[in-house]
């Protein structure tokens, strides 16, 4: 979610001051950060004194405040409805599957020194597979981007979840041509902002010796 | 204006939120009952309306919308409902959007999944209760209620706002599910208690009407009190 917000701001030249939150040290639960975001999670923004948490709420706020090009979050009610469908569905589908795998296959064993819970990983993989099928057959059906012919905030959020598990060599487009083409299109649109935003996760994966995770 | 086709089963919290929203705003709709126990949500006919195979869904002419929040956001805009339901002001809207995002993995998970584990699993699927999962969901519910008490309702009569909005509908309809288990969400949380009463008062008879199904359901299955602190 943090990468999605950063890329959005960079693409739209929204000026921001970056504050690194040291998740490994639990900084997101510190008193200072909880004053900014009581949920104790990243990302969060402060616009003057006004705080916003939750990446989707942040993106919606910034799109409105900075009058970003319409395609990022279209005003047309039918176009917006289709993107909103994805934004709602994302939490318990894309995010649940992808983060479920990454957390239990990487963070659990390599950072928290906990044994892998194969049941949980299997469930997350099933969820990921169903998610990718829905993207392939519904959200990207007849569209180059999620429910749209132009890139929107939905694409940023979705792609950034998948790039996380790409560190485990999971190829989301392997058996799904719509997903494959979509991924390439979104990355092409984001250009250098994409690479820049992904430096940290690439380094982290290297540092932790993350290896390939089987996925069909 | 032609009616909205509304596909629903009122045992479902998100369906109740959508129905109440339409009723309170006088949005004309045709109710289509989706027989979940018979698997109607997985039939070819229904999947044509909602390929994700879940309820609620709406059809506005030929235009289908799924996901309850997307539906309500669409209807609010289309029918120009009073601003407070989903305010144009970007700061107030941001606070409501925070709740709408957070809801999926907090209120819905704590309340909705708890109901599922305590009622559906033993009484409909005839499987033993999974006490670990139930305990975990109760913790999630507790944490969700604390966040409502200390953040969303802190200094506000309604979620993140001085007036009722769609956030309040989603939250209350999810929490009303577990009230069937005798769980009093406002017992130790004064803000939540007052908020609940306020929202119900605003919704009047539409609230009671939307809840008849789940009340009947709970009675039919002899749902008993579930301990919760």
GROMACS .gro file of C-alpha atoms in nm:
model
  445
    1UNK     CA    1   0.000   0.000   0.000
    2UNK     CA    2   0.285   0.245   0.073
    3UNK     CA    3   0.433   0.188  -0.273
    4UNK     CA    4   0.095   0.254  -0.434
    5UNK     CA    5   0.060   0.585  -0.252
    6UNK     CA    6   0.416   0.694  -0.331
    7UNK     CA    7   0.389   0.613  -0.700
    8UNK     CA    8   0.059   0.799  -0.721
    9UNK     CA    9   0.213   1.109  -0.568
   10UNK     CA   10   0.521   1.089  -0.789
   11UNK     CA   11   0.319   1.034  -1.108
   12UNK     CA   12   0.109   1.336  -1.022
   13UNK     CA   13   0.388   1.556  -0.890
   14UNK     CA   14   0.227   1.585  -0.552
   15UNK     CA   15   0.497   1.732  -0.327
   16UNK     CA   16   0.565   1.523  -0.019
   17UNK     CA   17   0.808   1.476   0.266
   18UNK     CA   18   0.898   1.111   0.311
   19UNK     CA   19   0.906   0.980   0.668
   20UNK     CA   20   1.046   0.631   0.694
   21UNK     CA   21   0.861   0.412   0.944
   22UNK     CA   22   1.089   0.139   1.077
   23UNK     CA   23   0.850  -0.154   1.073
   24UNK     CA   24   1.120  -0.399   1.182
   25UNK     CA   25   1.167  -0.193   1.498
   26UNK     CA   26   0.792  -0.163   1.551
   27UNK     CA   27   0.792   0.213   1.497
   28UNK     CA   28   0.434   0.192   1.367
   29UNK     CA   29   0.327   0.114   1.723
   30UNK     CA   30   0.526   0.395   1.882
   31UNK     CA   31   0.346   0.669   2.071
   32UNK     CA   32   0.462   0.928   1.821
   33UNK     CA   33   0.327   0.739   1.522
   34UNK     CA   34   0.003   0.638   1.691
   35UNK     CA   35  -0.069   1.009   1.725
   36UNK     CA   36  -0.061   1.026   1.348
   37UNK     CA   37  -0.237   0.695   1.282
   38UNK     CA   38  -0.411   0.526   1.571
   39UNK     CA   39  -0.444   0.209   1.361
   40UNK     CA   40  -0.067   0.176   1.395
   41UNK     CA   41  -0.005   0.099   1.030
   42UNK     CA   42   0.171   0.244   0.732
   43UNK     CA   43   0.094   0.433   0.517
   44UNK     CA   44  -0.049   0.748   0.666
   45UNK     CA   45  -0.035   1.109   0.555
   46UNK     CA   46  -0.055   1.447   0.723
   47UNK     CA   47  -0.177   1.739   0.520
   48UNK     CA   48  -0.105   2.028   0.751
   49UNK     CA   49  -0.283   1.908   1.066
   50UNK     CA   50  -0.520   1.679   0.879
   51UNK     CA   51  -0.434   1.313   0.901
   52UNK     CA   52  -0.555   1.035   0.675
   53UNK     CA   53  -0.495   0.663   0.723
   54UNK     CA   54  -0.577   0.365   0.497
   55UNK     CA   55  -0.409   0.369   0.155
   56UNK     CA   56  -0.733   0.374  -0.045
   57UNK     CA   57  -0.874   0.664   0.157
   58UNK     CA   58  -0.541   0.845   0.114
   59UNK     CA   59  -0.546   0.796  -0.264
   60UNK     CA   60  -0.907   0.911  -0.290
   61UNK     CA   61  -0.827   1.220  -0.081
   62UNK     CA   62  -0.518   1.314  -0.281
   63UNK     CA   63  -0.693   1.260  -0.615
   64UNK     CA   64  -0.968   1.502  -0.509
   65UNK     CA   65  -0.743   1.754  -0.338
   66UNK     CA   66  -0.490   1.780  -0.618
   67UNK     CA   67  -0.744   1.744  -0.901
   68UNK     CA   68  -0.536   1.471  -1.059
   69UNK     CA   69  -0.623   1.361  -1.417
   70UNK     CA   70  -0.968   1.208  -1.415
   71UNK     CA   71  -0.862   0.855  -1.513
   72UNK     CA   72  -0.695   0.799  -1.175
   73UNK     CA   73  -1.037   0.798  -1.006
   74UNK     CA   74  -1.300   0.892  -1.265
   75UNK     CA   75  -1.588   1.118  -1.178
   76UNK     CA   76  -1.826   0.944  -1.419
   77UNK     CA   77  -2.050   0.742  -1.188
   78UNK     CA   78  -2.050   0.421  -1.389
   79UNK     CA   79  -1.673   0.428  -1.443
   80UNK     CA   80  -1.620   0.505  -1.075
   81UNK     CA   81  -1.862   0.231  -0.969
   82UNK     CA   82  -1.656  -0.029  -1.153
   83UNK     CA   83  -1.333   0.091  -0.995
   84UNK     CA   84  -1.501   0.108  -0.653
   85UNK     CA   85  -1.604  -0.255  -0.699
   86UNK     CA   86  -1.238  -0.346  -0.724
   87UNK     CA   87  -1.135  -0.119  -0.434
   88UNK     CA   88  -1.386  -0.291  -0.202
   89UNK     CA   89  -1.304  -0.640  -0.323
   90UNK     CA   90  -0.929  -0.584  -0.296
   91UNK     CA   91  -0.910  -0.607   0.085
   92UNK     CA   92  -1.034  -0.965   0.126
   93UNK     CA   93  -0.906  -1.091  -0.206
   94UNK     CA   94  -0.588  -0.954  -0.365
   95UNK     CA   95  -0.446  -0.830  -0.038
   96UNK     CA   96  -0.550  -1.130   0.163
   97UNK     CA   97  -0.401  -1.380  -0.084
   98UNK     CA   98  -0.078  -1.202  -0.169
   99UNK     CA   99   0.002  -1.066   0.176
  100UNK     CA  100  -0.103  -1.398   0.329
  101UNK     CA  101   0.162  -1.574   0.125
  102UNK     CA  102   0.436  -1.316   0.177
  103UNK     CA  103   0.378  -1.283   0.547
  104UNK     CA  104   0.368  -1.655   0.615
  105UNK     CA  105   0.639  -1.761   0.373
  106UNK     CA  106   0.884  -1.475   0.438
  107UNK     CA  107   0.817  -1.256   0.742
  108UNK     CA  108   0.708  -1.542   0.967
  109UNK     CA  109   1.005  -1.776   0.915
  110UNK     CA  110   1.278  -1.526   0.824
  111UNK     CA  111   1.203  -1.225   1.040
  112UNK     CA  112   1.001  -1.360   1.329
  113UNK     CA  113   1.170  -1.698   1.331
  114UNK     CA  114   0.839  -1.880   1.340
  115UNK     CA  115   0.786  -2.211   1.166
  116UNK     CA  116   0.596  -2.202   0.836
  117UNK     CA  117   0.227  -2.277   0.878
  118UNK     CA  118   0.165  -2.481   0.566
  119UNK     CA  119  -0.214  -2.478   0.610
  120UNK     CA  120  -0.223  -2.099   0.621
  121UNK     CA  121   0.009  -2.073   0.320
  122UNK     CA  122  -0.203  -2.320   0.125
  123UNK     CA  123  -0.518  -2.123   0.203
  124UNK     CA  124  -0.349  -1.799   0.095
  125UNK     CA  125  -0.240  -1.962  -0.232
  126UNK     CA  126  -0.594  -2.080  -0.299
  127UNK     CA  127  -0.713  -1.726  -0.234
  128UNK     CA  128  -0.446  -1.583  -0.467
  129UNK     CA  129  -0.543  -1.824  -0.743
  130UNK     CA  130  -0.911  -1.730  -0.715
  131UNK     CA  131  -0.816  -1.362  -0.708
  132UNK     CA  132  -0.609  -1.392  -1.025
  133UNK     CA  133  -0.893  -1.581  -1.194
  134UNK     CA  134  -1.134  -1.300  -1.108
  135UNK     CA  135  -0.893  -1.041  -1.241
  136UNK     CA  136  -0.844  -1.244  -1.559
  137UNK     CA  137  -1.211  -1.315  -1.619
  138UNK     CA  138  -1.389  -1.013  -1.479
  139UNK     CA  139  -1.193  -0.703  -1.387
  140UNK     CA  140  -0.965  -0.719  -1.692
  141UNK     CA  141  -1.216  -0.872  -1.930
  142UNK     CA  142  -1.242  -0.634  -2.223
  143UNK     CA  143  -1.026  -0.375  -2.044
  144UNK     CA  144  -0.655  -0.303  -2.054
  145UNK     CA  145  -0.669  -0.187  -1.692
  146UNK     CA  146  -0.887  -0.284  -1.399
  147UNK     CA  147  -1.243  -0.216  -1.511
  148UNK     CA  148  -1.120   0.068  -1.728
  149UNK     CA  149  -0.933   0.153  -2.045
  150UNK     CA  150  -0.702   0.381  -1.854
  151UNK     CA  151  -0.485   0.334  -1.549
  152UNK     CA  152  -0.643   0.416  -1.213
  153UNK     CA  153  -0.567   0.386  -0.842
  154UNK     CA  154  -0.708   0.032  -0.857
  155UNK     CA  155  -0.419  -0.076  -1.078
  156UNK     CA  156  -0.159   0.071  -0.843
  157UNK     CA  157  -0.300  -0.108  -0.541
  158UNK     CA  158  -0.334  -0.442  -0.719
  159UNK     CA  159   0.006  -0.437  -0.884
  160UNK     CA  160   0.189  -0.347  -0.564
  161UNK     CA  161   0.042  -0.652  -0.388
  162UNK     CA  162   0.159  -0.878  -0.670
  163UNK     CA  163   0.506  -0.729  -0.685
  164UNK     CA  164   0.544  -0.836  -0.324
  165UNK     CA  165   0.504  -1.202  -0.411
  166UNK     CA  166   0.709  -1.167  -0.726
  167UNK     CA  167   0.998  -1.165  -0.479
  168UNK     CA  168   0.907  -1.533  -0.430
  169UNK     CA  169   0.922  -1.582  -0.808
  170UNK     CA  170   0.547  -1.608  -0.829
  171UNK     CA  171   0.457  -1.513  -1.184
  172UNK     CA  172   0.101  -1.379  -1.174
  173UNK     CA  173   0.074  -1.373  -1.551
  174UNK     CA  174   0.204  -1.722  -1.616
  175UNK     CA  175  -0.130  -1.883  -1.697
  176UNK     CA  176  -0.338  -1.571  -1.737
  177UNK     CA  177  -0.278  -1.361  -2.050
  178UNK     CA  178  -0.500  -1.069  -1.944
  179UNK     CA  179  -0.313  -1.040  -1.614
  180UNK     CA  180   0.024  -1.071  -1.793
  181UNK     CA  181  -0.057  -0.795  -2.041
  182UNK     CA  182  -0.207  -0.575  -1.768
  183UNK     CA  183   0.100  -0.604  -1.549
  184UNK     CA  184   0.329  -0.502  -1.832
  185UNK     CA  185   0.109  -0.208  -1.926
  186UNK     CA  186   0.091  -0.073  -1.573
  187UNK     CA  187   0.466  -0.102  -1.520
  188UNK     CA  188   0.527   0.071  -1.853
  189UNK     CA  189   0.302   0.360  -1.749
  190UNK     CA  190   0.478   0.402  -1.416
  191UNK     CA  191   0.827   0.403  -1.561
  192UNK     CA  192   1.110   0.494  -1.326
  193UNK     CA  193   0.868   0.560  -1.038
  194UNK     CA  194   0.795   0.187  -1.035
  195UNK     CA  195   1.160   0.086  -1.007
  196UNK     CA  196   1.233   0.349  -0.746
  197UNK     CA  197   0.942   0.240  -0.528
  198UNK     CA  198   1.051  -0.123  -0.544
  199UNK     CA  199   1.417  -0.085  -0.446
  200UNK     CA  200   1.350  -0.152  -0.078
  201UNK     CA  201   1.148  -0.470  -0.122
  202UNK     CA  202   1.401  -0.605  -0.371
  203UNK     CA  203   1.680  -0.539  -0.120
  204UNK     CA  204   1.484  -0.688   0.166
  205UNK     CA  205   1.422  -1.005  -0.032
  206UNK     CA  206   1.793  -1.031  -0.116
  207UNK     CA  207   1.893  -0.963   0.243
  208UNK     CA  208   1.659  -1.232   0.374
  209UNK     CA  209   1.761  -1.483   0.104
  210UNK     CA  210   1.406  -1.522  -0.011
  211UNK     CA  211   1.368  -1.821  -0.237
  212UNK     CA  212   1.111  -1.930  -0.492
  213UNK     CA  213   0.774  -2.041  -0.358
  214UNK     CA  214   0.578  -2.295  -0.559
  215UNK     CA  215   0.254  -2.162  -0.701
  216UNK     CA  216   0.030  -2.283  -0.980
  217UNK     CA  217  -3.730   0.681  -1.289
  218UNK     CA  218  -3.718   0.303  -1.332
  219UNK     CA  219  -3.660   0.080  -1.031
  220UNK     CA  220  -3.325  -0.055  -0.922
  221UNK     CA  221  -3.315  -0.434  -0.924
  222UNK     CA  222  -3.178  -0.535  -0.584
  223UNK     CA  223  -3.045  -0.889  -0.529
  224UNK     CA  224  -3.027  -0.971  -0.164
  225UNK     CA  225  -3.077  -1.194   0.136
  226UNK     CA  226  -3.143  -0.994   0.450
  227UNK     CA  227  -2.957  -1.235   0.675
  228UNK     CA  228  -2.652  -1.064   0.522
  229UNK     CA  229  -2.531  -0.743   0.690
  230UNK     CA  230  -2.419  -0.568   0.370
  231UNK     CA  231  -2.761  -0.640   0.212
  232UNK     CA  232  -2.933  -0.475   0.508
  233UNK     CA  233  -2.713  -0.168   0.476
  234UNK     CA  234  -2.801  -0.128   0.108
  235UNK     CA  235  -3.174  -0.182   0.165
  236UNK     CA  236  -3.192   0.062   0.454
  237UNK     CA  237  -3.004   0.322   0.248
  238UNK     CA  238  -3.250   0.289  -0.039
  239UNK     CA  239  -3.555   0.298   0.188
  240UNK     CA  240  -3.440   0.599   0.387
  241UNK     CA  241  -3.375   0.786   0.062
  242UNK     CA  242  -3.690   0.679  -0.117
  243UNK     CA  243  -3.493   0.506  -0.394
  244UNK     CA  244  -3.738   0.285  -0.582
  245UNK     CA  245  -3.627  -0.076  -0.606
  246UNK     CA  246  -3.747  -0.422  -0.695
  247UNK     CA  247  -3.639  -0.677  -0.432
  248UNK     CA  248  -3.506  -1.007  -0.564
  249UNK     CA  249  -3.453  -1.267  -0.294
  250UNK     CA  250  -3.141  -1.473  -0.355
  251UNK     CA  251  -3.182  -1.814  -0.193
  252UNK     CA  252  -2.839  -1.865  -0.040
  253UNK     CA  253  -2.908  -2.203   0.127
  254UNK     CA  254  -3.013  -2.337  -0.216
  255UNK     CA  255  -2.696  -2.195  -0.373
  256UNK     CA  256  -2.880  -1.951  -0.594
  257UNK     CA  257  -2.585  -1.710  -0.576
  258UNK     CA  258  -2.379  -1.964  -0.769
  259UNK     CA  259  -2.628  -2.025  -1.048
  260UNK     CA  260  -2.556  -1.921  -1.405
  261UNK     CA  261  -2.838  -1.669  -1.397
  262UNK     CA  262  -2.705  -1.494  -1.092
  263UNK     CA  263  -2.342  -1.508  -1.200
  264UNK     CA  264  -2.444  -1.312  -1.508
  265UNK     CA  265  -2.542  -1.030  -1.275
  266UNK     CA  266  -2.257  -1.077  -1.029
  267UNK     CA  267  -1.969  -1.293  -1.156
  268UNK     CA  268  -1.823  -1.293  -0.808
  269UNK     CA  269  -2.128  -1.486  -0.689
  270UNK     CA  270  -2.197  -1.285  -0.376
  271UNK     CA  271  -2.475  -1.065  -0.247
  272UNK     CA  272  -2.578  -0.789  -0.262
  273UNK     CA  273  -2.579  -0.679  -0.623
  274UNK     CA  274  -2.789  -0.427  -0.813
  275UNK     CA  275  -2.893  -0.376  -1.171
  276UNK     CA  276  -2.976  -0.027  -1.287
  277UNK     CA  277  -3.125  -0.095  -1.627
  278UNK     CA  278  -2.845  -0.302  -1.782
  279UNK     CA  279  -2.576  -0.169  -1.554
  280UNK     CA  280  -2.475  -0.408  -1.275
  281UNK     CA  281  -2.287  -0.308  -0.962
  282UNK     CA  282  -2.152  -0.546  -0.701
  283UNK     CA  283  -1.990  -0.491  -0.360
  284UNK     CA  284  -2.219  -0.322  -0.110
  285UNK     CA  285  -2.006  -0.012  -0.060
  286UNK     CA  286  -1.963   0.044  -0.434
  287UNK     CA  287  -2.341   0.002  -0.469
  288UNK     CA  288  -2.420   0.259  -0.203
  289UNK     CA  289  -2.161   0.505  -0.336
  290UNK     CA  290  -2.317   0.468  -0.682
  291UNK     CA  291  -2.672   0.517  -0.556
  292UNK     CA  292  -2.576   0.817  -0.342
  293UNK     CA  293  -2.436   0.986  -0.650
  294UNK     CA  294  -2.706   0.877  -0.895
  295UNK     CA  295  -2.995   0.979  -0.675
  296UNK     CA  296  -2.827   1.289  -0.533
  297UNK     CA  297  -2.902   1.178  -0.181
  298UNK     CA  298  -2.852   1.432   0.101
  299UNK     CA  299  -2.484   1.520   0.127
  300UNK     CA  300  -2.429   1.377   0.476
  301UNK     CA  301  -2.464   1.020   0.349
  302UNK     CA  302  -2.134   1.051   0.160
  303UNK     CA  303  -2.017   1.411   0.190
  304UNK     CA  304  -1.858   1.601  -0.095
  305UNK     CA  305  -1.625   1.780   0.146
  306UNK     CA  306  -1.295   1.601   0.094
  307UNK     CA  307  -1.189   1.607   0.457
  308UNK     CA  308  -1.514   1.461   0.593
  309UNK     CA  309  -1.525   1.213   0.309
  310UNK     CA  310  -1.169   1.107   0.387
  311UNK     CA  311  -1.269   1.020   0.743
  312UNK     CA  312  -1.565   0.819   0.620
  313UNK     CA  313  -1.348   0.650   0.358
  314UNK     CA  314  -1.102   0.556   0.632
  315UNK     CA  315  -1.381   0.370   0.806
  316UNK     CA  316  -1.507   0.208   0.484
  317UNK     CA  317  -1.159   0.069   0.412
  318UNK     CA  318  -1.089  -0.038   0.766
  319UNK     CA  319  -1.430  -0.207   0.799
  320UNK     CA  320  -1.345  -0.501   0.572
  321UNK     CA  321  -1.070  -0.644   0.788
  322UNK     CA  322  -1.197  -0.523   1.122
  323UNK     CA  323  -1.568  -0.487   1.197
  324UNK     CA  324  -1.668  -0.730   0.924
  325UNK     CA  325  -1.407  -0.981   1.021
  326UNK     CA  326  -1.473  -0.958   1.394
  327UNK     CA  327  -1.852  -0.953   1.384
  328UNK     CA  328  -1.940  -1.124   1.058
  329UNK     CA  329  -1.693  -1.408   1.086
  330UNK     CA  330  -1.776  -1.460   1.453
  331UNK     CA  331  -2.142  -1.509   1.366
  332UNK     CA  332  -2.043  -1.751   1.095
  333UNK     CA  333  -1.824  -1.954   1.330
  334UNK     CA  334  -2.073  -1.962   1.615
  335UNK     CA  335  -2.394  -2.013   1.419
  336UNK     CA  336  -2.341  -2.131   1.061
  337UNK     CA  337  -2.065  -2.381   1.129
  338UNK     CA  338  -2.238  -2.582   1.402
  339UNK     CA  339  -2.602  -2.523   1.310
  340UNK     CA  340  -2.599  -2.529   0.932
  341UNK     CA  341  -2.284  -2.716   0.839
  342UNK     CA  342  -2.314  -2.945   1.141
  343UNK     CA  343  -1.945  -2.918   1.216
  344UNK     CA  344  -1.790  -2.877   1.560
  345UNK     CA  345  -1.711  -2.526   1.680
  346UNK     CA  346  -1.352  -2.419   1.625
  347UNK     CA  347  -1.278  -2.258   1.961
  348UNK     CA  348  -0.941  -2.116   1.850
  349UNK     CA  349  -1.097  -1.933   1.559
  350UNK     CA  350  -1.385  -1.812   1.773
  351UNK     CA  351  -1.145  -1.678   2.032
  352UNK     CA  352  -0.944  -1.500   1.764
  353UNK     CA  353  -1.255  -1.345   1.615
  354UNK     CA  354  -1.369  -1.224   1.956
  355UNK     CA  355  -1.034  -1.051   1.998
  356UNK     CA  356  -1.076  -0.889   1.659
  357UNK     CA  357  -1.427  -0.778   1.755
  358UNK     CA  358  -1.302  -0.635   2.082
  359UNK     CA  359  -1.023  -0.445   1.909
  360UNK     CA  360  -1.269  -0.316   1.648
  361UNK     CA  361  -1.507  -0.188   1.912
  362UNK     CA  362  -1.217  -0.023   2.095
  363UNK     CA  363  -1.114   0.156   1.776
  364UNK     CA  364  -1.470   0.273   1.722
  365UNK     CA  365  -1.487   0.391   2.083
  366UNK     CA  366  -1.153   0.568   2.085
  367UNK     CA  367  -1.109   0.688   1.730
  368UNK     CA  368  -1.405   0.686   1.493
  369UNK     CA  369  -1.652   0.807   1.756
  370UNK     CA  370  -1.407   1.015   1.955
  371UNK     CA  371  -1.559   1.362   1.947
  372UNK     CA  372  -1.815   1.260   1.683
  373UNK     CA  373  -2.175   1.148   1.726
  374UNK     CA  374  -2.141   0.934   1.414
  375UNK     CA  375  -1.845   0.761   1.250
  376UNK     CA  376  -1.594   1.032   1.165
  377UNK     CA  377  -1.874   1.284   1.122
  378UNK     CA  378  -2.135   1.499   1.292
  379UNK     CA  379  -2.409   1.345   1.081
  380UNK     CA  380  -2.510   0.993   0.986
  381UNK     CA  381  -2.339   0.850   0.677
  382UNK     CA  382  -2.307   0.524   0.488
  383UNK     CA  383  -2.024   0.427   0.725
  384UNK     CA  384  -2.272   0.408   1.012
  385UNK     CA  385  -2.503   0.182   0.811
  386UNK     CA  386  -2.228  -0.065   0.732
  387UNK     CA  387  -2.095  -0.070   1.085
  388UNK     CA  388  -2.427  -0.108   1.258
  389UNK     CA  389  -2.561  -0.375   1.024
  390UNK     CA  390  -2.248  -0.581   1.078
  391UNK     CA  391  -2.264  -0.542   1.455
  392UNK     CA  392  -2.637  -0.615   1.468
  393UNK     CA  393  -2.552  -0.963   1.340
  394UNK     CA  394  -2.374  -1.051   1.662
  395UNK     CA  395  -2.644  -0.893   1.873
  396UNK     CA  396  -2.834  -1.210   1.782
  397UNK     CA  397  -2.578  -1.384   2.003
  398UNK     CA  398  -2.680  -1.169   2.297
  399UNK     CA  399  -2.363  -0.960   2.259
  400UNK     CA  400  -2.409  -0.604   2.384
  401UNK     CA  401  -2.158  -0.394   2.193
  402UNK     CA  402  -2.217  -0.087   2.407
  403UNK     CA  403  -2.182  -0.263   2.741
  404UNK     CA  404  -1.839  -0.127   2.825
  405UNK     CA  405  -1.814   0.142   2.559
  406UNK     CA  406  -2.015   0.456   2.616
  407UNK     CA  407  -1.951   0.613   2.274
  408UNK     CA  408  -2.052   0.296   2.093
  409UNK     CA  409  -2.365   0.262   2.309
  410UNK     CA  410  -2.479   0.618   2.239
  411UNK     CA  411  -2.390   0.589   1.868
  412UNK     CA  412  -2.589   0.271   1.826
  413UNK     CA  413  -2.898   0.429   1.979
  414UNK     CA  414  -2.859   0.739   1.767
  415UNK     CA  415  -2.827   0.546   1.439
  416UNK     CA  416  -3.123   0.321   1.515
  417UNK     CA  417  -3.332   0.627   1.604
  418UNK     CA  418  -3.242   0.788   1.271
  419UNK     CA  419  -3.333   0.479   1.072
  420UNK     CA  420  -3.667   0.422   1.241
  421UNK     CA  421  -3.893   0.152   1.104
  422UNK     CA  422  -3.655   0.077   0.816
  423UNK     CA  423  -3.409  -0.064   1.068
  424UNK     CA  424  -3.661  -0.302   1.222
  425UNK     CA  425  -3.795  -0.408   0.885
  426UNK     CA  426  -3.447  -0.492   0.753
  427UNK     CA  427  -3.372  -0.701   1.062
  428UNK     CA  428  -3.679  -0.924   1.062
  429UNK     CA  429  -3.507  -1.194   0.859
  430UNK     CA  430  -3.199  -1.229   1.079
  431UNK     CA  431  -3.411  -1.220   1.395
  432UNK     CA  432  -3.633  -1.495   1.252
  433UNK     CA  433  -3.325  -1.689   1.145
  434UNK     CA  434  -3.170  -1.674   1.492
  435UNK     CA  435  -3.494  -1.788   1.654
  436UNK     CA  436  -3.536  -2.072   1.407
  437UNK     CA  437  -3.187  -2.200   1.483
  438UNK     CA  438  -3.221  -2.154   1.859
  439UNK     CA  439  -2.920  -1.928   1.867
  440UNK     CA  440  -2.808  -1.882   2.224
  441UNK     CA  441  -2.600  -1.628   2.409
  442UNK     CA  442  -2.231  -1.629   2.331
  443UNK     CA  443  -1.997  -1.505   2.604
  444UNK     CA  444  -1.812  -1.186   2.513
  445UNK     CA  445  -1.633  -0.930   2.722
   0.00000   0.00000   0.00000
